[in-house]
Short mmCIF file of C-alpha atoms in Angstrom, two decimals:
data_model
loop_
_atom_site.label_atom_id
_atom_site.label_comp_id
_atom_site.label_asym_id
_atom_site.label_seq_id
_atom_site.Cartn_x
_atom_site.Cartn_y
_atom_site.Cartn_z
CA MET A 12 5.08 11.97 -28.01
CA ASN A 13 1.55 12.59 -26.76
CA THR A 14 1.52 15.48 -24.29
CA THR A 15 -2.15 16.35 -24.56
CA GLY A 16 -3.71 13.29 -22.94
CA PRO A 17 -6.41 13.55 -20.28
CA ALA A 18 -4.35 12.47 -17.28
CA ALA A 19 -3.49 15.92 -15.95
CA SER A 20 -6.13 16.02 -13.22
CA ARG A 21 -5.91 16.17 -9.45
CA GLY A 22 -7.18 12.66 -8.88
CA LEU A 23 -8.08 9.40 -10.54
CA ARG A 24 -10.04 9.57 -13.77
CA LEU A 25 -11.80 6.26 -14.37
CA THR A 26 -13.80 5.83 -17.57
CA PRO A 27 -16.07 3.08 -18.95
CA PHE A 28 -15.03 0.81 -21.80
CA ARG A 29 -16.49 -2.05 -23.86
CA GLY A 30 -15.00 -5.07 -22.19
CA LEU A 31 -14.05 -8.18 -24.12
CA ARG A 32 -15.39 -11.26 -22.38
CA TYR A 33 -15.50 -14.97 -23.07
CA VAL A 34 -18.75 -16.28 -24.52
CA PRO A 35 -19.67 -19.07 -22.06
CA GLU A 36 -21.17 -21.30 -24.73
CA ARG A 37 -17.88 -21.35 -26.65
CA VAL A 38 -15.61 -22.52 -23.82
CA GLY A 39 -15.58 -25.45 -21.44
CA SER A 40 -16.06 -23.22 -18.41
CA LEU A 41 -15.12 -19.71 -17.39
CA ALA A 42 -12.86 -21.09 -14.66
CA ALA A 43 -10.98 -23.20 -17.22
CA VAL A 44 -10.06 -20.17 -19.36
CA THR A 45 -8.81 -17.95 -16.53
CA SER A 46 -5.26 -17.63 -15.24
CA PRO A 47 -3.33 -15.85 -12.50
CA PRO A 48 -1.47 -12.72 -13.68
CA TYR A 49 1.34 -13.50 -16.12
CA ASP A 50 4.11 -13.04 -13.55
CA VAL A 51 2.50 -15.37 -11.01
CA VAL A 52 2.31 -18.37 -13.34
CA VAL A 53 5.09 -20.77 -12.29
CA ARG A 54 6.62 -21.85 -15.55
CA PRO A 55 6.80 -24.39 -17.08
CA ASP A 56 4.55 -26.55 -14.87
CA GLY A 57 1.89 -23.91 -14.29
CA LEU A 58 1.92 -22.86 -17.94
CA HIS A 59 1.37 -26.40 -19.20
CA HIS A 60 -1.38 -26.95 -16.64
CA LEU A 61 -3.25 -23.86 -17.81
CA GLU A 62 -2.77 -24.61 -21.50
CA SER A 63 -4.26 -28.07 -21.00
CA ALA A 64 -7.22 -26.78 -18.96
CA ASP A 65 -8.95 -25.41 -22.08
CA PRO A 66 -7.71 -24.68 -25.61
CA HIS A 67 -8.90 -21.10 -25.15
CA ASN A 68 -7.19 -20.42 -21.81
CA ILE A 69 -6.09 -16.79 -21.53
CA VAL A 70 -2.51 -17.92 -20.88
CA ARG A 71 -2.22 -18.35 -24.66
CA LEU A 72 -2.50 -14.57 -24.91
CA ILE A 73 -0.52 -13.42 -21.87
CA LEU A 74 2.27 -16.03 -22.13
CA PRO A 75 2.29 -17.23 -25.75
CA GLN A 76 4.88 -19.86 -26.68
CA ALA A 77 7.08 -19.54 -29.78
CA GLY A 78 10.74 -19.41 -30.76
CA THR A 79 11.31 -15.65 -30.49
CA ALA A 80 9.69 -12.74 -28.68
CA ALA A 81 8.39 -11.30 -31.96
CA GLU A 82 6.86 -14.66 -32.91
CA ARG A 83 5.28 -15.02 -29.48
CA HIS A 84 3.66 -11.61 -29.60
CA ARG A 85 2.43 -12.03 -33.18
CA GLN A 86 0.99 -15.40 -32.18
CA ALA A 87 -0.92 -13.77 -29.31
CA ALA A 88 -2.29 -11.08 -31.61
CA ASP A 89 -3.36 -13.65 -34.20
CA THR A 90 -4.98 -15.81 -31.52
CA LEU A 91 -6.91 -12.83 -30.15
CA LYS A 92 -8.19 -11.92 -33.63
CA ARG A 93 -9.17 -15.53 -34.31
CA TRP A 94 -11.07 -15.85 -31.04
CA LEU A 95 -12.94 -12.63 -31.80
CA THR A 96 -13.78 -13.83 -35.31
CA GLU A 97 -14.92 -17.22 -34.02
CA GLY A 98 -17.02 -15.68 -31.24
CA VAL A 99 -14.95 -17.15 -28.41
CA LEU A 100 -14.51 -13.59 -27.14
CA ALA A 101 -17.00 -10.80 -27.77
CA PRO A 102 -17.21 -7.12 -26.82
CA ASP A 103 -19.95 -5.97 -24.51
CA PRO A 104 -22.59 -3.87 -26.30
CA GLU A 105 -21.78 -0.54 -24.62
CA PRO A 106 -19.03 1.06 -22.54
CA VAL A 107 -19.47 0.33 -18.82
CA LEU A 108 -17.57 0.14 -15.58
CA TYR A 109 -17.41 -3.28 -13.92
CA VAL A 110 -17.82 -4.23 -10.28
CA TYR A 111 -15.66 -7.25 -9.48
CA GLU A 112 -15.86 -9.49 -6.41
CA GLN A 113 -13.50 -12.21 -5.15
CA ARG A 114 -14.43 -14.40 -2.20
CA ALA A 115 -12.81 -17.37 -0.46
CA GLY A 116 -13.58 -18.32 3.14
CA ASP A 117 -13.37 -15.17 5.22
CA VAL A 118 -11.65 -13.23 2.42
CA LEU A 119 -13.91 -10.83 0.52
CA GLN A 120 -12.65 -8.21 -1.90
CA ARG A 121 -14.68 -5.93 -4.15
CA GLY A 122 -13.58 -3.19 -6.48
CA VAL A 123 -14.32 -1.43 -9.74
CA ILE A 124 -12.69 -2.14 -13.10
CA GLY A 125 -12.35 0.61 -15.66
CA ALA A 126 -10.00 2.42 -18.01
CA LEU A 127 -7.86 4.74 -15.90
CA ALA A 128 -6.30 7.89 -17.33
CA LEU A 129 -2.53 7.50 -17.28
CA SER A 130 -0.34 9.82 -15.23
CA PRO A 131 3.37 9.82 -14.40
CA ALA A 132 4.51 9.37 -10.82
CA SER A 133 5.51 13.03 -10.68
CA GLU A 134 1.85 14.05 -10.68
CA GLY A 135 1.20 12.15 -7.44
CA ILE A 136 -2.02 10.56 -8.69
CA VAL A 137 -0.76 6.99 -9.13
CA LEU A 138 1.99 6.03 -6.70
CA PRO A 139 4.46 3.30 -7.64
CA HIS A 140 6.35 1.62 -4.82
CA GLU A 141 8.72 -0.69 -6.69
CA ASP A 142 11.38 -0.36 -9.35
CA VAL A 143 10.87 -2.18 -12.65
CA MET A 144 13.07 -4.27 -14.93
CA ALA A 145 13.62 -2.76 -18.38
CA ASP A 146 13.56 -6.10 -20.19
CA VAL A 147 10.18 -7.02 -18.72
CA VAL A 148 8.68 -3.65 -19.67
CA GLU A 149 10.05 -4.05 -23.19
CA ASP A 150 8.53 -7.52 -23.51
CA ARG A 151 5.11 -6.45 -22.20
CA ALA A 152 5.18 -3.33 -24.39
CA ASP A 153 5.77 -5.35 -27.55
CA LEU A 154 3.00 -7.77 -26.58
CA MET A 155 0.47 -4.98 -25.90
CA ARG A 156 1.54 -3.05 -28.99
CA THR A 157 1.20 -6.08 -31.25
CA ALA A 158 -2.08 -7.32 -29.78
CA ALA A 159 -3.49 -3.79 -29.34
CA ALA A 160 -5.11 -4.92 -26.12
CA HIS A 161 -4.84 -4.79 -22.35
CA LEU A 162 -5.15 -8.44 -21.43
CA GLU A 163 -5.35 -8.25 -17.63
CA PRO A 164 -6.35 -5.58 -15.11
CA LEU A 165 -3.75 -4.15 -12.75
CA LEU A 166 -4.53 -4.08 -9.02
CA PHE A 167 -4.60 -0.56 -7.51
CA SER A 168 -5.60 0.44 -3.99
CA TYR A 169 -7.00 3.71 -2.68
CA ALA A 170 -8.34 4.86 0.68
CA GLY A 171 -12.01 5.79 0.74
CA ASP A 172 -13.59 7.84 3.52
CA GLY A 173 -16.37 5.42 4.46
CA GLY A 174 -19.10 7.91 3.64
CA PRO A 175 -22.67 6.99 2.64
CA GLY A 176 -22.01 7.71 -1.05
CA GLY A 177 -19.18 7.35 -3.51
CA ALA A 178 -17.58 4.48 -5.35
CA THR A 179 -17.71 1.94 -2.53
CA ALA A 180 -21.38 2.66 -1.85
CA VAL A 181 -22.19 2.03 -5.51
CA ILE A 182 -20.15 -1.17 -5.47
CA GLU A 183 -22.10 -2.46 -2.46
CA ARG A 184 -25.44 -1.69 -4.13
CA VAL A 185 -24.44 -3.28 -7.42
CA ALA A 186 -23.25 -6.44 -5.65
CA GLU A 187 -26.85 -7.10 -4.56
CA ARG A 188 -27.92 -7.57 -8.19
CA LEU A 189 -27.63 -10.49 -10.58
CA PRO A 190 -24.06 -10.65 -11.94
CA LEU A 191 -22.92 -10.91 -15.54
CA LEU A 192 -20.86 -13.95 -14.63
CA THR A 193 -20.04 -16.21 -11.71
CA THR A 194 -17.28 -18.78 -11.55
CA THR A 195 -15.04 -20.51 -9.03
CA THR A 196 -11.39 -21.08 -9.87
CA GLU A 197 -9.30 -24.01 -8.70
CA ASP A 198 -7.67 -21.91 -5.96
CA GLY A 199 -11.06 -21.85 -4.21
CA PHE A 200 -11.90 -18.23 -5.02
CA SER A 201 -15.34 -17.42 -6.38
CA HIS A 202 -15.52 -14.53 -8.83
CA ARG A 203 -18.49 -12.36 -9.77
CA LEU A 204 -18.67 -9.51 -12.28
CA TRP A 205 -21.36 -6.86 -12.79
CA ALA A 206 -21.75 -4.08 -15.37
CA VAL A 207 -22.36 -0.54 -14.11
CA ALA A 208 -24.26 1.01 -17.01
CA ASP A 209 -26.41 3.53 -15.14
CA PRO A 210 -25.03 7.05 -15.85
CA ALA A 211 -25.84 8.30 -12.34
CA GLU A 212 -24.00 5.41 -10.69
CA ARG A 213 -21.03 5.83 -13.01
CA ALA A 214 -20.95 9.54 -12.24
CA GLU A 215 -20.99 8.82 -8.49
CA ILE A 216 -18.01 6.47 -8.87
CA GLU A 217 -16.08 8.83 -11.13
CA SER A 218 -16.70 11.87 -8.93
CA ASP A 219 -15.51 10.06 -5.80
CA LEU A 220 -12.38 8.70 -7.45
CA SER A 221 -11.49 12.10 -8.90
CA ARG A 222 -10.49 13.12 -5.34
CA ARG A 223 -8.33 10.04 -4.69
CA GLN A 224 -4.79 8.89 -5.33
CA ALA A 225 -3.95 5.22 -5.86
CA LEU A 226 -1.09 2.93 -4.92
CA ILE A 227 0.03 0.39 -7.51
CA ALA A 228 -0.52 -2.80 -5.54
CA ASP A 229 0.24 -5.19 -8.39
CA GLY A 230 1.28 -4.34 -11.94
CA HIS A 231 4.28 -2.00 -11.86
CA HIS A 232 5.72 -3.38 -15.09
CA ARG A 233 2.41 -3.22 -16.92
CA TRP A 234 1.79 0.35 -15.68
CA ALA A 235 5.25 1.33 -16.90
CA THR A 236 4.31 -0.36 -20.17
CA TYR A 237 1.10 1.69 -20.43
CA LEU A 238 3.14 4.86 -19.99
CA ARG A 239 5.74 3.83 -22.56
CA LEU A 240 3.11 3.02 -25.17
CA GLN A 241 1.31 6.30 -24.50
CA GLU A 242 4.56 8.14 -25.24
CA GLU A 243 4.64 6.55 -28.69
CA GLN A 244 1.30 8.05 -29.72
CA SER A 245 1.02 11.26 -31.71
CA ALA A 246 -2.52 12.17 -30.65
CA PRO A 247 -4.90 11.53 -27.75
CA GLY A 248 -6.71 8.21 -27.86
CA PRO A 249 -7.27 4.84 -26.18
CA TRP A 250 -3.57 4.48 -25.31
CA ASP A 251 -4.03 7.33 -22.79
CA PHE A 252 -5.88 4.90 -20.52
CA GLY A 253 -4.99 1.60 -18.86
CA LEU A 254 -7.07 -1.32 -17.58
CA VAL A 255 -7.13 -1.40 -13.77
CA LEU A 256 -9.05 -2.76 -10.79
CA LEU A 257 -9.41 -0.17 -8.00
CA VAL A 258 -10.01 -1.46 -4.46
CA ASP A 259 -10.93 0.73 -1.49
CA THR A 260 -8.63 -0.65 1.19
CA ALA A 261 -10.47 1.26 3.91
CA ARG A 262 -13.32 -1.16 3.20
CA TYR A 263 -11.42 -4.17 1.81
CA PRO A 264 -7.84 -4.29 3.16
CA LEU A 265 -5.43 -6.05 0.83
CA ARG A 266 -3.27 -8.94 1.94
CA VAL A 267 0.46 -8.37 1.58
CA ARG A 268 2.73 -11.32 0.89
CA ALA A 269 6.40 -11.62 0.10
CA ILE A 270 7.91 -12.50 -3.26
CA HIS A 271 10.72 -15.02 -2.89
CA ARG A 272 13.96 -15.39 -4.85
CA LEU A 273 15.31 -18.50 -6.53
CA LEU A 274 19.06 -18.22 -7.13
CA HIS A 275 19.62 -20.63 -10.02
CA ARG A 276 23.40 -20.94 -9.90
CA LEU A 277 24.07 -20.77 -6.17
CA PRO A 278 23.94 -24.02 -4.14
CA VAL A 279 22.89 -23.61 -0.51
CA ALA A 280 26.24 -24.80 0.87
CA GLU A 281 28.07 -22.14 -1.13
CA ALA A 282 25.60 -19.46 -0.04
CA LEU A 283 26.07 -20.35 3.62
CA ARG A 284 29.87 -20.37 3.42
CA ALA A 285 29.85 -16.82 2.08
CA LEU A 286 27.76 -15.66 5.06
CA ASP A 287 30.23 -16.83 7.69
CA GLY A 288 31.00 -13.97 10.07
CA LEU A 289 28.64 -11.58 8.27
CA PHE A 290 25.21 -12.86 9.38
CA ARG A 291 24.02 -15.21 12.08
CA VAL A 292 22.99 -18.54 10.52
CA ARG A 293 20.88 -21.12 12.35
CA HIS A 294 19.22 -24.37 11.31
CA VAL A 295 15.40 -24.26 11.58
CA ASP A 296 13.18 -27.32 11.81
CA GLY A 297 10.44 -27.90 9.24
CA PRO A 298 7.87 -28.25 7.95
CA LEU A 299 7.74 -25.11 5.83
CA PRO A 300 4.87 -23.37 7.73
CA HIS A 301 6.81 -23.73 11.00
CA ALA A 302 10.01 -22.42 9.41
CA LEU A 303 8.12 -19.42 8.01
CA GLY A 304 6.78 -18.74 11.49
CA VAL A 305 10.32 -18.65 12.84
CA LEU A 306 11.22 -16.26 10.02
CA ALA A 307 8.32 -13.99 10.98
CA ASP A 308 9.50 -13.84 14.60
CA ALA A 309 13.04 -13.00 13.51
CA ALA A 310 11.86 -10.38 11.00
CA ALA A 311 10.08 -8.54 13.80
CA GLU A 312 13.53 -7.90 15.32
CA GLY A 313 15.44 -6.94 12.17
CA ASN A 314 16.54 -8.18 8.76
CA ALA A 315 15.95 -11.92 8.36
CA PHE A 316 15.79 -14.44 5.52
CA LEU A 317 15.15 -18.17 5.24
CA LEU A 318 17.37 -20.18 2.88
CA ALA A 319 16.27 -23.54 1.48
CA GLY A 320 17.22 -25.95 -1.26
CA ASP A 321 19.28 -28.66 0.45
CA GLY A 322 16.40 -30.35 2.25
CA ARG A 323 16.77 -28.11 5.32
CA PHE A 324 15.89 -24.57 6.37
CA HIS A 325 18.48 -22.00 7.44
CA LEU A 326 17.55 -18.76 9.20
CA VAL A 327 19.85 -15.88 8.25
CA ASP A 328 19.58 -12.79 10.45
CA ARG A 329 21.51 -10.21 12.53
CA PRO A 330 23.71 -8.78 9.74
CA ASP A 331 26.99 -7.17 10.70
CA ALA A 332 26.43 -3.42 11.15
CA ARG A 333 29.66 -2.54 9.37
CA LEU A 334 28.64 -4.67 6.39
CA LEU A 335 25.32 -2.81 6.14
CA ALA A 336 27.01 0.57 6.45
CA ARG A 337 29.32 -0.33 3.57
CA THR A 338 26.79 -1.91 1.21
CA VAL A 339 23.41 -0.22 1.73
CA PRO A 340 23.22 3.07 -0.20
CA ALA A 341 23.09 6.24 1.88
CA GLY A 342 20.84 9.20 1.12
CA ARG A 343 17.59 7.24 1.38
CA PRO A 344 15.05 7.23 4.23
CA ALA A 345 15.92 5.01 7.18
CA ALA A 346 12.79 2.92 6.50
CA TRP A 347 14.05 2.12 3.01
CA ARG A 348 17.55 1.27 4.24
CA ALA A 349 16.09 -1.16 6.77
CA LEU A 350 13.92 -3.09 4.30
CA ASP A 351 14.70 -6.78 3.92
CA ALA A 352 14.53 -6.36 0.14
CA THR A 353 17.07 -3.53 0.30
CA VAL A 354 19.49 -5.61 2.35
CA LEU A 355 18.92 -8.65 0.17
CA HIS A 356 19.76 -6.83 -3.05
CA SER A 357 22.36 -4.31 -1.88
CA THR A 358 24.17 -6.51 0.62
CA LEU A 359 23.61 -10.17 -0.19
CA LEU A 360 23.08 -10.29 -3.94
CA ASP A 361 25.31 -7.40 -5.01
CA ASP A 362 28.12 -7.79 -2.48
CA VAL A 363 28.26 -11.07 -0.54
CA TRP A 364 27.09 -13.43 -3.29
CA ASP A 365 27.88 -11.21 -6.31
CA ILE A 366 24.82 -12.32 -8.29
CA PRO A 367 23.58 -10.21 -11.22
CA ASP A 368 19.87 -9.36 -11.16
CA ALA A 369 19.18 -11.12 -14.46
CA PRO A 370 16.69 -13.89 -15.35
CA GLU A 371 19.40 -16.50 -15.86
CA HIS A 372 20.55 -15.93 -12.28
CA ILE A 373 17.37 -15.01 -10.33
CA ALA A 374 13.72 -16.03 -10.56
CA TYR A 375 10.98 -14.26 -8.59
CA ILE A 376 8.43 -16.73 -7.20
CA HIS A 377 5.29 -15.82 -5.25
CA ASP A 378 4.65 -19.24 -3.71
CA SER A 379 7.08 -20.30 -0.97
CA ALA A 380 6.51 -24.03 -1.46
CA ALA A 381 7.17 -23.71 -5.20
CA ALA A 382 10.38 -21.79 -4.52
CA VAL A 383 11.63 -24.50 -2.14
CA GLU A 384 10.64 -27.32 -4.50
CA GLN A 385 12.45 -25.77 -7.45
CA ALA A 386 15.55 -25.03 -5.38
CA GLU A 387 15.73 -28.64 -4.20
CA ARG A 388 15.15 -29.97 -7.71
CA HIS A 389 17.92 -27.89 -9.30
CA ASP A 390 20.51 -27.63 -6.49
CA ALA A 391 19.76 -23.93 -6.18
CA THR A 392 19.04 -21.61 -3.27
CA ALA A 393 15.58 -20.31 -2.40
CA VAL A 394 15.62 -17.08 -0.38
CA LEU A 395 12.29 -16.84 1.43
CA MET A 396 11.18 -13.38 2.50
CA HIS A 397 8.81 -12.00 5.12
CA PRO A 398 6.19 -9.53 3.79
CA VAL A 399 6.38 -5.77 4.30
CA ARG A 400 3.49 -3.98 6.00
CA GLU A 401 1.16 -2.11 3.64
CA ASP A 402 1.46 1.14 5.63
CA ALA A 403 5.25 1.03 5.22
CA VAL A 404 4.85 0.57 1.48
CA ARG A 405 2.40 3.47 1.19
CA ASP A 406 4.51 5.80 3.36
CA LEU A 407 7.55 5.28 1.14
CA ALA A 408 5.47 5.68 -2.03
CA ARG A 409 4.12 9.02 -0.82
CA GLN A 410 7.71 10.17 -0.33
CA GLY A 411 8.46 9.23 -3.92
CA VAL A 412 10.76 6.41 -2.77
CA THR A 413 10.56 3.12 -4.66
CA MET A 414 11.43 -0.21 -3.12
CA PRO A 415 13.62 -2.83 -4.82
CA ARG A 416 11.65 -4.57 -7.54
CA LYS A 417 9.46 -7.51 -6.60
CA SER A 418 9.47 -6.54 -2.92
CA THR A 419 5.80 -7.25 -2.24
CA SER A 420 2.83 -9.22 -3.47
CA PHE A 421 -0.56 -7.67 -2.81
CA GLY A 422 -3.74 -9.67 -3.16
CA PRO A 423 -6.07 -11.18 -3.85
CA LYS A 424 -5.02 -10.49 -7.43
CA PRO A 425 -7.72 -10.24 -10.08
CA ALA A 426 -8.15 -13.34 -12.20
CA THR A 427 -6.94 -12.84 -15.76
CA GLY A 428 -9.48 -13.64 -18.45
CA LEU A 429 -12.74 -12.32 -16.99
CA VAL A 430 -12.61 -9.00 -18.81
CA LEU A 431 -10.12 -7.63 -21.38
CA ARG A 432 -9.80 -4.24 -23.05
CA SER A 433 -9.23 -3.89 -26.77
CA LEU A 434 -7.50 -0.72 -28.00
CA ASP A 435 -9.26 -1.12 -31.36
CA ILE A 436 -12.86 -1.22 -30.06
CA SER A 437 -14.47 2.02 -28.88
#
């Protein structure tokens, strides 16, 4: 186990690296080779769509397709090596930090991508806010280990002080220059990437971040994977760092969205029967945006969920106080006990519906329309959630309290495929 890595500092330690990037002349377009993060791709439809967009789409690395996990991960590693040999991907000439911008309509987000020194939650430098699933960490660990690469940056947030210098000031200056790449993905977001090669600018970024702590906004499983793989190493090295995008939310506030549940083996009628006398259940008129608005109003008053899958919408709220007292674990902060995700997992899934938290029983879907469509197609139940406020997430994280897994979706998420990090290239 490596116990001599560089992470034991008081703040974030971000370092430059030689990014792997697509060679534009070797692919149809940069937009056609990008993908959302691996856990946002709605399989199988989204996977097939991305695979057909370009033969070199990054989804062939982050979600390879084969008969077994070992075959999938070996296939990804072989594909990565082949693309490097063929010049589809190439390393940048020198280690740099990268400024990354996403823009769509009135949404603008900028941050800095680098290799971040790893640190456990106990050090209070990187704050997780969600639990993770062991099987997902194991799968991602084997993929990263086999490919020897970080294939997509994690999304971290930190709070800058708005001063005239520091990381955000450098980012704003760099964004006035000609970018390394520009592309617009099919979701309407434009993406721009710049290299920060100037030592003085890098030092200004690194010095500022060394006084900050970060919240894991998106990427808990991959961060846990980084830490697991670091533990396997016998000496300091590239595995002591992980690929991340750091966004100053004092300048660019993140959007927080819910992650919905698809209960594969529970028809809506059965779900509703089990709720009789335990929750208030009301029919809500569509379309979906209107029903989600009703959910938002109800969530402002207490725990509330929207069930779908039978062609209708059902608002579930006002849980029985005695039921909550019996099913929600004690000994946690009141804010945690009152979370919709806590009540969903502790009360509904574990007790009322008795559904194991396993992939064959539950899917986690970011898009509400996709969750409803899949529920209706397969006679399942979609449980639509209302998002948690970012300040509530951060407050719990600072107390060392993690939320139930897949409780939130922060964004915009970085596009996968614009810059990768090889563990074999220094």
